[in-house]
CSV table of C-alpha atoms in Angstrom, one decimal:
chain,number,residue,atom,x,y,z
A,17,MET,CA,14.3,5.9,-20.8
A,18,MET,CA,15.0,2.5,-22.0
A,19,SER,CA,15.4,1.0,-25.6
A,20,THR,CA,12.7,0.1,-27.9
A,21,LEU,CA,13.6,-3.3,-27.4
A,22,ALA,CA,13.7,-3.1,-23.8
A,23,LEU,CA,10.2,-1.7,-23.7
A,24,ILE,CA,8.9,-4.3,-26.3
A,25,ALA,CA,10.3,-6.9,-23.8
A,26,LEU,CA,8.7,-5.2,-20.7
A,27,VAL,CA,5.2,-4.9,-22.7
A,28,VAL,CA,5.5,-8.8,-23.7
A,29,GLY,CA,6.7,-9.7,-20.3
A,30,VAL,CA,3.9,-7.8,-18.2
A,31,GLY,CA,1.4,-9.3,-20.6
A,32,ALA,CA,2.4,-12.4,-20.4
A,33,VAL,CA,2.5,-12.5,-16.5
A,34,THR,CA,-1.4,-10.9,-16.8
A,35,PHE,CA,-2.6,-13.6,-19.0
A,36,PHE,CA,-1.0,-16.3,-16.5
A,37,TYR,CA,-3.1,-14.5,-13.8
A,38,ARG,CA,-6.2,-14.6,-15.6
A,39,TYR,CA,-6.0,-18.0,-17.2
A,40,ALA,CA,-4.6,-19.8,-14.3
A,41,MET,CA,-7.6,-20.7,-11.9
A,42,ILE,CA,-9.9,-21.3,-15.2
A,43,GLY,CA,-7.4,-23.0,-17.2
A,44,LEU,CA,-4.1,-24.3,-15.7
A,45,PHE,CA,-5.0,-25.3,-12.4
A,46,ALA,CA,-9.0,-25.7,-12.9
A,47,GLY,CA,-10.3,-27.4,-9.5
A,48,ASP,CA,-7.7,-26.3,-7.4
A,49,ARG,CA,-8.7,-23.4,-4.7
A,50,LEU,CA,-6.5,-20.3,-3.8
A,51,PRO,CA,-4.7,-20.6,-0.4
A,52,GLY,CA,-6.6,-18.0,2.1
A,53,TRP,CA,-3.2,-16.1,2.7
A,54,LEU,CA,-3.1,-15.1,-1.2
A,55,HIS,CA,-6.7,-13.9,-0.6
A,56,ALA,CA,-5.6,-11.7,2.2
A,57,LEU,CA,-2.7,-10.5,0.2
A,58,CYS,CA,-4.4,-9.4,-2.7
A,59,ARG,CA,-6.8,-7.1,-0.6
A,60,HIS,CA,-4.2,-4.9,0.3
A,61,ILE,CA,-2.3,-4.7,-3.1
A,62,ALA,CA,-4.5,-1.8,-4.8
A,63,PRO,CA,-4.1,0.7,-1.6
A,64,ALA,CA,-0.2,-0.1,-1.2
A,65,SER,CA,0.6,0.7,-4.9
A,66,PHE,CA,-1.5,3.5,-5.2
A,67,ALA,CA,-0.4,5.1,-2.3
A,68,ALA,CA,3.3,4.4,-3.2
A,69,LEU,CA,2.9,5.9,-6.9
A,70,THR,CA,1.3,9.0,-5.6
A,71,ALA,CA,3.9,9.5,-2.8
A,72,SER,CA,6.7,9.0,-5.6
A,73,ALA,CA,5.1,11.1,-8.0
A,74,LEU,CA,4.8,14.1,-5.3
A,75,PHE,CA,7.9,13.8,-3.2
A,76,ILE,CA,10.3,12.3,-5.2
A,77,ASP,CA,12.7,14.1,-7.5
A,78,ALA,CA,15.5,12.3,-9.1
A,79,GLY,CA,15.9,9.8,-6.3
A,80,ALA,CA,15.7,12.1,-3.7
A,81,VAL,CA,13.0,13.1,-1.4
A,82,SER,CA,12.0,16.6,-2.0
A,83,ILE,CA,9.3,18.2,0.4
A,84,ALA,CA,8.9,21.7,-0.9
A,85,LEU,CA,6.0,24.2,0.4
A,86,ASP,CA,6.0,26.3,-2.4
A,87,ALA,CA,6.0,23.5,-4.8
A,88,PRO,CA,2.4,23.6,-6.6
A,89,LYS,CA,2.0,19.9,-6.9
A,90,PRO,CA,1.6,18.7,-3.6
A,91,TRP,CA,-1.0,21.3,-2.4
A,92,ALA,CA,-3.1,20.5,-5.7
A,93,ALA,CA,-2.9,16.7,-4.9
A,94,LEU,CA,-4.1,17.6,-1.4
A,95,ILE,CA,-7.3,19.3,-2.8
A,96,ALA,CA,-7.9,16.8,-5.4
A,97,ALA,CA,-7.6,14.0,-2.3
A,98,LEU,CA,-10.4,16.4,-0.5
A,99,VAL,CA,-12.6,16.1,-3.8
A,100,ALA,CA,-12.0,12.5,-4.0
A,101,TRP,CA,-13.0,12.1,-0.5
A,102,ARG,CA,-16.3,14.0,-0.8
A,103,SER,CA,-17.4,13.1,-4.3
A,104,GLY,CA,-16.0,9.5,-4.9
A,105,SER,CA,-15.9,10.6,-8.6
A,106,VAL,CA,-12.5,10.2,-10.6
A,107,LEU,CA,-13.3,12.8,-13.1
A,108,ALA,CA,-14.1,15.0,-10.6
A,109,THR,CA,-11.1,14.4,-8.9
A,110,ILE,CA,-8.7,14.9,-11.9
A,111,GLY,CA,-11.1,18.1,-12.9
A,112,ALA,CA,-10.4,19.6,-9.5
A,113,GLY,CA,-6.7,18.7,-9.2
A,114,MET,CA,-5.9,20.1,-12.6
A,115,ALA,CA,-7.9,23.4,-11.8
A,116,ALA,CA,-5.8,23.8,-8.7
A,117,LEU,CA,-2.7,23.1,-10.3
A,118,TYR,CA,-3.0,25.5,-13.0
A,119,ILE,CA,-4.2,28.4,-10.2
A,120,LEU,CA,-1.5,27.2,-8.1
A,121,LYS,CA,1.1,27.7,-10.6
A,122,LEU,CA,0.0,31.4,-11.3
A,123,ILE,CA,-0.1,32.3,-7.5
A,124,LEU,CA,3.0,30.4,-6.3
B,84,MET,CA,-23.4,-18.1,-34.0
B,85,ASN,CA,-27.1,-19.0,-33.6
B,86,ARG,CA,-29.9,-16.6,-32.5
B,87,PRO,CA,-30.0,-17.5,-28.7
B,88,ALA,CA,-26.2,-17.0,-28.5
B,89,LEU,CA,-26.5,-13.6,-30.3
B,90,ARG,CA,-28.9,-12.4,-27.8
B,91,GLU,CA,-26.8,-13.3,-25.0
B,92,PHE,CA,-23.6,-11.7,-26.7
B,93,LEU,CA,-25.7,-8.6,-27.3
B,94,ALA,CA,-27.0,-8.6,-23.6
B,95,GLY,CA,-23.2,-8.6,-22.3
B,96,CYS,CA,-22.4,-5.3,-24.7
B,97,ARG,CA,-25.4,-3.6,-23.4
B,98,ASP,CA,-24.8,-4.2,-19.7
B,99,GLU,CA,-21.2,-3.6,-20.1
B,100,ALA,CA,-21.7,0.1,-21.8
B,101,PRO,CA,-22.2,2.1,-18.7
B,102,LEU,CA,-19.0,1.0,-17.4
B,103,LEU,CA,-17.2,2.5,-20.5
B,104,LEU,CA,-17.9,5.8,-18.9
B,105,GLY,CA,-15.1,5.0,-16.4
B,106,ALA,CA,-12.9,3.1,-18.8
B,107,VAL,CA,-12.9,5.4,-21.8
B,108,PRO,CA,-11.4,8.6,-20.0
B,109,PHE,CA,-8.6,6.2,-18.5
B,110,GLY,CA,-7.7,4.9,-22.1
B,111,ILE,CA,-7.4,8.4,-23.4
B,112,LEU,CA,-5.4,9.8,-20.6
B,113,TYR,CA,-3.2,6.5,-21.0
B,114,GLY,CA,-2.5,7.4,-24.7
B,115,ILE,CA,-1.6,11.0,-23.8
B,116,SER,CA,0.7,10.2,-20.8
B,117,ALA,CA,2.3,7.2,-22.9
B,118,LEU,CA,3.6,9.9,-25.5
B,119,ALA,CA,4.4,12.4,-22.8
B,120,ALA,CA,6.7,9.3,-21.4
B,121,GLY,CA,8.6,9.1,-24.7
B,122,ILE,CA,6.7,5.9,-25.7
B,123,PRO,CA,6.3,5.3,-29.4
B,124,ALA,CA,2.7,5.3,-30.3
B,125,TRP,CA,2.9,1.9,-31.8
B,126,LEU,CA,4.3,0.3,-28.7
B,127,ALA,CA,1.8,2.3,-26.5
B,128,GLN,CA,-1.2,0.7,-28.6
B,129,LEU,CA,0.5,-2.9,-28.7
B,130,ALA,CA,0.7,-2.5,-24.9
B,131,SER,CA,-3.2,-1.9,-24.7
B,132,ALA,CA,-3.8,-4.8,-26.9
B,133,VAL,CA,-1.2,-7.3,-24.9
B,134,VAL,CA,-1.2,-5.9,-21.5
B,135,PHE,CA,-5.1,-4.9,-21.6
B,136,ALA,CA,-5.1,-3.8,-17.8
B,137,GLY,CA,-5.6,-0.1,-17.4
B,138,ALA,CA,-4.2,0.4,-13.8
B,139,ALA,CA,-1.1,-1.6,-14.7
B,140,GLN,CA,-0.5,0.8,-18.1
B,141,LEU,CA,-0.8,3.7,-16.3
B,142,VAL,CA,1.8,2.4,-13.7
B,143,ILE,CA,4.0,1.2,-16.5
B,144,VAL,CA,3.9,5.0,-18.0
B,145,GLN,CA,4.1,6.7,-14.9
B,146,MET,CA,7.5,4.8,-13.8
B,147,LEU,CA,9.1,5.0,-17.2
B,148,ALA,CA,8.7,8.7,-17.0
B,149,ALA,CA,10.2,8.6,-13.7
B,150,GLY,CA,13.1,6.7,-15.1
B,151,ALA,CA,12.4,3.6,-13.6
B,152,GLY,CA,14.4,0.4,-14.6
B,153,MET,CA,12.8,-2.3,-16.3
B,154,LEU,CA,12.6,-5.1,-13.4
B,155,PRO,CA,11.0,-2.5,-10.8
B,156,THR,CA,8.5,-1.3,-13.5
B,157,ALA,CA,7.6,-5.3,-14.2
B,158,LEU,CA,7.4,-6.1,-10.6
B,159,THR,CA,5.3,-3.3,-9.5
B,160,SER,CA,2.9,-3.7,-12.5
B,161,GLY,CA,2.7,-7.5,-12.1
B,162,LEU,CA,2.0,-7.0,-8.5
B,163,LEU,CA,-1.0,-4.8,-9.4
B,164,ASN,CA,-2.2,-7.1,-11.6
B,165,LEU,CA,-2.1,-10.0,-9.3
B,166,ARG,CA,-5.9,-9.4,-8.2
B,167,HIS,CA,-6.8,-11.2,-11.6
B,168,LEU,CA,-5.9,-14.5,-10.4
B,169,LEU,CA,-8.7,-13.8,-7.5
B,170,TYR,CA,-11.2,-13.2,-10.6
B,171,SER,CA,-10.0,-16.3,-12.2
B,172,ALA,CA,-10.6,-18.5,-9.2
B,173,SER,CA,-13.9,-17.1,-9.0
B,174,MET,CA,-15.0,-17.7,-12.7
B,175,ALA,CA,-13.5,-21.0,-12.6
B,176,THR,CA,-16.7,-22.8,-11.7
B,177,TYR,CA,-18.6,-21.2,-14.1
B,178,VAL,CA,-16.5,-21.6,-17.2
B,179,GLY,CA,-14.5,-24.7,-16.3
B,180,HIS,CA,-16.6,-26.7,-18.6
B,181,LEU,CA,-16.1,-25.1,-21.9
B,182,PRO,CA,-13.4,-25.7,-24.4
B,183,ARG,CA,-9.9,-24.6,-24.2
B,184,ARG,CA,-10.3,-22.0,-27.0
B,185,TRP,CA,-13.1,-20.5,-25.0
B,186,ARG,CA,-11.2,-20.5,-21.9
B,187,MET,CA,-8.2,-18.8,-23.3
B,188,LEU,CA,-10.4,-16.1,-24.9
B,189,LEU,CA,-12.6,-15.4,-21.8
B,190,ALA,CA,-9.1,-15.2,-19.8
B,191,TYR,CA,-7.9,-12.7,-22.2
B,192,LEU,CA,-10.9,-10.6,-21.7
B,193,LEU,CA,-11.2,-11.0,-17.7
B,194,THR,CA,-10.7,-7.3,-16.7
B,195,ASP,CA,-12.2,-5.5,-13.7
B,196,GLU,CA,-15.1,-4.2,-15.5
B,197,ALA,CA,-15.6,-7.4,-17.6
B,198,TYR,CA,-15.6,-9.7,-14.5
B,199,ALA,CA,-18.0,-7.1,-12.5
B,200,VAL,CA,-20.4,-7.4,-15.3
B,201,ALA,CA,-20.2,-11.1,-15.9
B,202,VAL,CA,-20.2,-12.5,-12.5
B,203,LEU,CA,-23.4,-10.8,-11.7
B,204,ARG,CA,-25.0,-12.7,-14.6
B,205,TYR,CA,-23.4,-16.1,-13.5
B,206,GLN,CA,-24.7,-15.3,-9.8
B,207,ALA,CA,-28.1,-14.0,-10.7
B,208,ARG,CA,-29.4,-16.5,-13.4
B,209,PRO,CA,-29.5,-20.0,-13.9
B,210,PRO,CA,-29.0,-21.1,-17.7
B,211,ALA,CA,-32.4,-20.4,-19.5
B,212,GLU,CA,-34.1,-23.7,-21.0
B,213,GLY,CA,-31.3,-26.0,-19.6
B,214,LEU,CA,-28.7,-24.7,-22.6
B,215,ASP,CA,-25.9,-22.5,-20.8
B,216,LEU,CA,-25.1,-19.8,-23.1
B,217,ARG,CA,-23.7,-17.2,-20.6
B,218,HIS,CA,-20.3,-17.4,-21.8
B,219,TRP,CA,-21.5,-15.6,-25.0
B,220,TYR,CA,-22.8,-12.9,-22.3
B,221,PHE,CA,-19.1,-12.9,-20.6
B,222,PHE,CA,-17.4,-12.4,-24.4
B,223,GLY,CA,-20.0,-9.8,-25.0
B,224,ALA,CA,-18.9,-8.0,-22.0
B,225,GLY,CA,-15.2,-8.5,-22.4
B,226,PHE,CA,-15.3,-7.5,-26.1
B,227,THR,CA,-17.0,-4.5,-25.7
B,228,LEU,CA,-14.6,-3.0,-23.2
B,229,TRP,CA,-11.9,-4.4,-25.2
B,230,PHE,CA,-13.0,-2.4,-28.2
B,231,ALA,CA,-13.2,0.9,-26.5
B,232,TRP,CA,-9.9,0.5,-24.8
B,233,GLN,CA,-8.4,0.0,-28.1
B,234,LEU,CA,-10.4,3.0,-29.4
B,235,SER,CA,-9.5,5.1,-26.4
B,236,THR,CA,-6.0,4.6,-26.4
B,237,ALA,CA,-5.8,5.4,-30.2
B,238,PHE,CA,-7.7,8.5,-29.7
B,239,GLY,CA,-5.4,9.6,-26.7
B,240,LEU,CA,-2.6,9.1,-28.8
B,241,VAL,CA,-3.5,11.0,-31.8
B,242,PHE,CA,-4.9,13.7,-29.6
B,243,GLY,CA,-1.9,13.7,-27.3
B,244,ALA,CA,0.4,14.8,-29.8
B,245,ALA,CA,-1.4,17.8,-30.1
B,246,ILE,CA,-1.4,19.0,-26.5
B,247,PRO,CA,1.4,21.4,-25.3
B,248,PRO,CA,3.8,19.8,-22.3
B,249,ALA,CA,2.8,23.3,-20.2
B,250,TRP,CA,-0.6,21.8,-19.6
B,251,GLU,CA,0.9,19.1,-17.3
B,252,LEU,CA,-1.7,16.5,-18.3
B,253,ASP,CA,0.6,14.0,-17.2
B,254,PHE,CA,-0.4,15.1,-13.4
B,255,ALA,CA,-3.9,13.4,-14.2
B,256,VAL,CA,-2.2,9.9,-13.5
B,257,PRO,CA,-1.3,10.6,-10.0
B,258,LEU,CA,-4.6,12.4,-9.7
B,259,THR,CA,-6.1,9.3,-10.7
B,260,PHE,CA,-4.2,7.2,-8.4
B,261,ILE,CA,-5.6,9.6,-5.5
B,262,ALA,CA,-9.3,9.3,-6.7
B,263,LEU,CA,-8.8,5.1,-6.6
B,264,LEU,CA,-6.8,5.3,-3.3
B,265,THR,CA,-9.5,7.4,-1.4
B,266,LEU,CA,-12.3,4.9,-2.5
B,267,LEU,CA,-10.2,2.3,-1.0
B,268,LEU,CA,-9.3,4.1,2.3
B,269,ARG,CA,-12.8,3.1,4.0
B,270,GLU,CA,-11.2,0.4,6.3
B,271,ARG,CA,-8.2,0.2,8.8
B,272,PRO,CA,-6.2,-2.4,7.1
B,273,GLY,CA,-6.3,-0.6,3.5
B,274,GLN,CA,-5.4,2.9,5.6
B,275,ALA,CA,-2.6,0.8,7.0
B,276,ALA,CA,-1.1,-0.3,3.8
B,277,ALA,CA,-1.3,3.1,2.2
B,278,LEU,CA,0.1,4.8,5.3
B,279,ALA,CA,3.3,2.0,5.1
B,280,ALA,CA,3.6,2.4,1.3
B,281,GLY,CA,3.4,6.1,1.1
B,282,GLY,CA,6.2,6.3,4.2
B,283,GLY,CA,8.3,3.2,2.7
B,284,VAL,CA,8.7,5.5,-0.7
B,285,LEU,CA,10.3,8.5,1.5
B,286,LEU,CA,12.4,5.8,3.3
B,287,PHE,CA,13.6,3.9,0.4
B,288,ALA,CA,13.9,6.9,-2.3
B,289,ALA,CA,17.9,6.2,-2.5
B,290,LEU,CA,17.7,2.9,-4.1
B,291,PRO,CA,18.5,2.7,-7.7
B,292,PHE,CA,15.8,2.3,-10.7
B,293,LYS,CA,13.1,3.0,-8.3
B,294,LEU,CA,13.6,-0.2,-6.6
B,295,GLY,CA,12.4,1.6,-3.6
B,296,LEU,CA,8.9,1.7,-5.0
B,297,VAL,CA,8.7,-2.3,-4.8
B,298,LEU,CA,9.9,-2.4,-1.4
B,299,ALA,CA,7.4,0.2,-0.3
B,300,ILE,CA,4.4,-1.8,-2.0
B,301,LEU,CA,5.7,-4.8,0.1
B,302,ALA,CA,5.7,-2.8,3.4
B,303,GLY,CA,2.5,-1.5,2.7
B,304,LEU,CA,1.2,-5.4,2.1
B,305,GLY,CA,2.9,-6.4,5.0
B,306,ALA,CA,1.4,-3.4,7.5
B,307,GLY,CA,-2.2,-4.3,5.7
B,308,VAL,CA,-2.0,-8.3,6.3
B,309,TRP,CA,-0.6,-7.5,9.9
B,310,THR,CA,-3.5,-4.9,10.7
B,311,ALA,CA,-6.1,-7.2,9.5
B,312,ARG,CA,-5.0,-10.1,11.3
B,313,ARG,CA,-4.8,-8.2,14.4
B,314,ARG,CA,-8.2,-6.8,14.0
B,315,GLU,CA,-9.6,-10.7,13.6
B,316,GLN,CA,-7.9,-11.5,16.8
B,317,ALA,CA,-9.2,-8.4,18.8
């Protein structure tokens, strides 16, 4: 865990960058158009980020790949993914995933 | 604020309200998992005001909990927020005539949820009686989300301290990512991006400070762009 000062710098830095994105086209470069490649790139940011974060949370432990069949979290995540696919609801996904985690922790 | 402006502002608040149903649980979850990651409560609340972007804030918390370094965390959340550039470009024609202080205020409030509501208003209805007050509507929508986000963060922070770690509520964060991801996987380029990024995480796991996560996301972006281009040519 980094120091409080580093955390403040991180928050302020990400906040400044985010405000820059939001203000850029309506304030700084008003009248300019975004290039087409940037449009194309932005469409893939969300799926790439969420997949990387999910894989990291499930299969990376202290900087090493750990895929264990008797670990409850990947299985709970799989059940959550099925619920997400069928329902399309974030709340139902979280509910199913947490319930699956608790049950699997009792069984495994 | 005169009466027609107030009416526009309140219409924006009202139309934003249904979207709070999705945002408020996010804010509570963010507050709870920020505490679990060891972030001081005041700083987590400050981040909700300074960053004011739900997905990026959850990413920061998730990465810090996993022991990521400052640069990879900043790069990943900065990359995720790049989409706001698109919203800004889309809104430019509608708010470009406003004074600078208005444009800065509306830019600060330009989230996914405020954009979704405000852009519909701008596209659907020409200004009434010659006077364009639709920025008050945008302000109302943005302010409503801002207020709910600060409040739900605070709720999560207060509530989160009372939750035992054995409940593993921080597992709800990857579950949220799974839900959002599933909604994005309807098309081939999105699938390719997700597959490459997920594989990249396993491939680059040994890199320090979670830098592998940044590389994996870049690999996903490459795969997505490449697949989309190949489909255009086919």
